[in-house]
Amino acid sequence: MQTFVLMTKLAPEMSKRVKDQEKLGWVSLEQVKENCPEVNFVSHYALLGPYDYLDIYEAPNEETAAKVSLISLQSGAFLAESWVAIPYKRFIELAEEI
C-alpha cells in the first residue's frame, strides 16, 4: 500500500459552521469506507494555516487516492489534494540510484 497525505481546505461557508464540521467529517469518512474499502486512514489532524485538515492514509494506487480527494470535495471541501508520501529512507535510496 502506498502512503498518501490528503490536504483539505473547507469552503468558506463550511468553515464558518464549526459545530457541523464533526458531522461533515464523519459523512466524508463513511463515503470513503463505502466507495474505497481498501483505504486505511492512519491519522487525522486539524490545522491552523492555509489548510484546515491533514489526513494520512494508505491506498493501493493513485486512482483510489483520487477518489478520496473527490469524496472530500463532494462532502464540502473547497480544495482537496492527495499527495504521495515516500518514506525518507526510500527517497534517499532513489536519489542514490540517479
C-alpha atoms as an extended CHARMM CRD file, in Angstrom:
* protein
*
        98  EXT
         1         1  MET       CA              0.0000000000        0.0000000000        0.0000000000  PROA      1               0.0000000000
         2         2  GLN       CA              1.1780000000        3.4880000000       -0.8420000000  PROA      2               0.0000000000
         3         3  THR       CA              1.0210000000        6.2780000000        1.7610000000  PROA      3               0.0000000000
         4         4  PHE       CA             -0.8040000000        9.4830000000        0.8390000000  PROA      4               0.0000000000
         5         5  VAL       CA             -1.3530000000       12.8260000000        2.5500000000  PROA      5               0.0000000000
         6         6  LEU       CA             -4.7300000000       14.4980000000        1.9920000000  PROA      6               0.0000000000
         7         7  MET       CA             -4.6860000000       18.2680000000        2.4410000000  PROA      7               0.0000000000
         8         8  THR       CA             -8.1780000000       19.7340000000        2.7600000000  PROA      8               0.0000000000
         9         9  LYS       CA             -9.4410000000       23.2980000000        2.7750000000  PROA      9               0.0000000000
        10        10  LEU       CA            -13.1070000000       23.8010000000        3.5830000000  PROA      10              0.0000000000
        11        11  ALA       CA            -15.3180000000       26.0620000000        1.5450000000  PROA      11              0.0000000000
        12        12  PRO       CA            -15.7230000000       29.4480000000        3.2830000000  PROA      12              0.0000000000
        13        13  GLU       CA            -19.3800000000       28.7710000000        4.1560000000  PROA      13              0.0000000000
        14        14  MET       CA            -18.4110000000       25.3780000000        5.6540000000  PROA      14              0.0000000000
        15        15  SER       CA            -15.5150000000       26.7090000000        7.7260000000  PROA      15              0.0000000000
        16        16  LYS       CA            -17.8790000000       29.1270000000        9.4760000000  PROA      16              0.0000000000
        17        17  ARG       CA            -20.0840000000       26.2230000000       10.6340000000  PROA      17              0.0000000000
        18        18  VAL       CA            -17.5970000000       24.9260000000       13.2060000000  PROA      18              0.0000000000
        19        19  LYS       CA            -20.1830000000       22.8620000000       15.0870000000  PROA      19              0.0000000000
        20        20  ASP       CA            -21.1460000000       20.9980000000       11.8880000000  PROA      20              0.0000000000
        21        21  GLN       CA            -17.5780000000       20.0400000000       10.9700000000  PROA      21              0.0000000000
        22        22  GLU       CA            -17.5310000000       16.8290000000       13.0260000000  PROA      22              0.0000000000
        23        23  LYS       CA            -20.7280000000       15.6040000000       11.3580000000  PROA      23              0.0000000000
        24        24  LEU       CA            -19.3920000000       16.5130000000        7.9100000000  PROA      24              0.0000000000
        25        25  GLY       CA            -16.1280000000       14.6930000000        8.6360000000  PROA      25              0.0000000000
        26        26  TRP       CA            -17.9920000000       11.5100000000        9.5730000000  PROA      26              0.0000000000
        27        27  VAL       CA            -20.0870000000       11.7320000000        6.4010000000  PROA      27              0.0000000000
        28        28  SER       CA            -16.9210000000       12.0030000000        4.3210000000  PROA      28              0.0000000000
        29        29  LEU       CA            -15.2560000000        9.1110000000        6.1750000000  PROA      29              0.0000000000
        30        30  GLU       CA            -18.3130000000        6.8880000000        5.7120000000  PROA      30              0.0000000000
        31        31  GLN       CA            -18.3890000000        7.6820000000        1.9890000000  PROA      31              0.0000000000
        32        32  VAL       CA            -14.7110000000        6.7370000000        1.6780000000  PROA      32              0.0000000000
        33        33  LYS       CA            -15.3480000000        3.4650000000        3.5480000000  PROA      33              0.0000000000
        34        34  GLU       CA            -18.2760000000        2.6960000000        1.2480000000  PROA      34              0.0000000000
        35        35  ASN       CA            -16.5850000000        3.6030000000       -2.0470000000  PROA      35              0.0000000000
        36        36  CYS       CA            -12.9690000000        2.7350000000       -1.2330000000  PROA      36              0.0000000000
        37        37  PRO       CA            -12.9980000000       -0.0190000000        1.4170000000  PROA      37              0.0000000000
        38        38  GLU       CA             -9.3250000000       -0.7480000000        0.8010000000  PROA      38              0.0000000000
        39        39  VAL       CA             -8.2850000000        2.7030000000        2.1320000000  PROA      39              0.0000000000
        40        40  ASN       CA             -6.7840000000        2.7400000000        5.6150000000  PROA      40              0.0000000000
        41        41  PHE       CA             -6.7780000000        6.0780000000        7.4570000000  PROA      41              0.0000000000
        42        42  VAL       CA             -3.6910000000        6.3470000000        9.6710000000  PROA      42              0.0000000000
        43        43  SER       CA             -4.2420000000        9.7510000000       11.2940000000  PROA      43              0.0000000000
        44        44  HSD       CA             -6.2930000000       12.9450000000       11.0770000000  PROA      44              0.0000000000
        45        45  TYR       CA             -5.2140000000       16.4590000000       12.1190000000  PROA      45              0.0000000000
        46        46  ALA       CA             -6.8910000000       19.8510000000       12.2890000000  PROA      46              0.0000000000
        47        47  LEU       CA             -4.5550000000       22.6200000000       11.1410000000  PROA      47              0.0000000000
        48        48  LEU       CA             -4.1640000000       26.3060000000       11.8470000000  PROA      48              0.0000000000
        49        49  GLY       CA             -2.9330000000       27.5220000000        8.4830000000  PROA      49              0.0000000000
        50        50  PRO       CA             -3.8520000000       27.6370000000        4.8050000000  PROA      50              0.0000000000
        51        51  TYR       CA             -5.3960000000       24.1440000000        5.0050000000  PROA      51              0.0000000000
        52        52  ASP       CA             -7.9950000000       23.0340000000        7.5570000000  PROA      52              0.0000000000
        53        53  TYR       CA             -7.1820000000       19.3110000000        7.7670000000  PROA      53              0.0000000000
        54        54  LEU       CA             -4.3650000000       16.8810000000        7.0860000000  PROA      54              0.0000000000
        55        55  ASP       CA             -5.0820000000       13.1640000000        6.7690000000  PROA      55              0.0000000000
        56        56  ILE       CA             -2.5230000000       10.4180000000        6.3530000000  PROA      56              0.0000000000
        57        57  TYR       CA             -3.8990000000        7.3170000000        4.6860000000  PROA      57              0.0000000000
        58        58  GLU       CA             -2.8610000000        4.2410000000        2.7600000000  PROA      58              0.0000000000
        59        59  ALA       CA             -4.3230000000        3.3060000000       -0.6010000000  PROA      59              0.0000000000
        60        60  PRO       CA             -3.3650000000        0.7610000000       -3.2450000000  PROA      60              0.0000000000
        61        61  ASN       CA             -2.8440000000        3.3070000000       -6.0530000000  PROA      61              0.0000000000
        62        62  GLU       CA             -3.2320000000        6.8720000000       -7.3070000000  PROA      62              0.0000000000
        63        63  GLU       CA             -6.7080000000        6.2620000000       -8.7210000000  PROA      63              0.0000000000
        64        64  THR       CA             -8.0200000000        5.2970000000       -5.3000000000  PROA      64              0.0000000000
        65        65  ALA       CA             -6.3210000000        8.3830000000       -3.8350000000  PROA      65              0.0000000000
        66        66  ALA       CA             -8.0930000000       10.4890000000       -6.4670000000  PROA      66              0.0000000000
        67        67  LYS       CA            -11.4180000000        9.0210000000       -5.3230000000  PROA      67              0.0000000000
        68        68  VAL       CA            -10.6240000000       10.0060000000       -1.7270000000  PROA      68              0.0000000000
        69        69  SER       CA             -9.9780000000       13.5980000000       -2.8500000000  PROA      69              0.0000000000
        70        70  LEU       CA            -13.1770000000       13.6460000000       -4.9250000000  PROA      70              0.0000000000
        71        71  ILE       CA            -15.2240000000       12.3590000000       -1.9920000000  PROA      71              0.0000000000
        72        72  SER       CA            -13.7640000000       15.1130000000        0.1830000000  PROA      72              0.0000000000
        73        73  LEU       CA            -14.7570000000       17.7070000000       -2.4290000000  PROA      73              0.0000000000
        74        74  GLN       CA            -18.2440000000       16.2260000000       -2.6360000000  PROA      74              0.0000000000
        75        75  SER       CA            -18.5340000000       16.4670000000        1.1530000000  PROA      75              0.0000000000
        76        76  GLY       CA            -17.9460000000       20.2100000000        1.3820000000  PROA      76              0.0000000000
        77        77  ALA       CA            -14.2340000000       20.7780000000        0.8410000000  PROA      77              0.0000000000
        78        78  PHE       CA            -13.2330000000       23.7320000000       -1.3140000000  PROA      78              0.0000000000
        79        79  LEU       CA             -9.8480000000       22.1630000000       -2.0550000000  PROA      79              0.0000000000
        80        80  ALA       CA             -8.6440000000       18.5840000000       -1.5890000000  PROA      80              0.0000000000
        81        81  GLU       CA             -5.2080000000       17.3960000000       -2.6530000000  PROA      81              0.0000000000
        82        82  SER       CA             -3.7950000000       13.8970000000       -2.2130000000  PROA      82              0.0000000000
        83        83  TRP       CA             -0.0060000000       13.8560000000       -2.2060000000  PROA      83              0.0000000000
        84        84  VAL       CA              2.2030000000       10.7800000000       -2.4580000000  PROA      84              0.0000000000
        85        85  ALA       CA              4.3600000000       10.3150000000        0.6350000000  PROA      85              0.0000000000
        86        86  ILE       CA              7.6210000000        8.4150000000        0.1810000000  PROA      86              0.0000000000
        87        87  PRO       CA              9.3920000000        7.1720000000        3.3120000000  PROA      87              0.0000000000
        88        88  TYR       CA             12.5650000000        9.2260000000        3.7220000000  PROA      88              0.0000000000
        89        89  LYS       CA             14.9030000000        6.2170000000        3.6760000000  PROA      89              0.0000000000
        90        90  ARG       CA             13.3960000000        5.0770000000        0.3570000000  PROA      90              0.0000000000
        91        91  PHE       CA             13.7090000000        8.6160000000       -1.0250000000  PROA      91              0.0000000000
        92        92  ILE       CA             17.4350000000        8.5920000000       -0.2160000000  PROA      92              0.0000000000
        93        93  GLU       CA             17.7570000000        5.2050000000       -1.9230000000  PROA      93              0.0000000000
        94        94  LEU       CA             16.0640000000        6.6000000000       -5.0330000000  PROA      94              0.0000000000
        95        95  ALA       CA             18.3920000000        9.6120000000       -5.0330000000  PROA      95              0.0000000000
        96        96  GLU       CA             21.4210000000        7.3130000000       -4.8420000000  PROA      96              0.0000000000
        97        97  GLU       CA             20.1870000000        5.4360000000       -7.9240000000  PROA      97              0.0000000000
        98        98  ILE       CA             20.4700000000        8.5560000000      -10.0830000000  PROA      98              0.0000000000
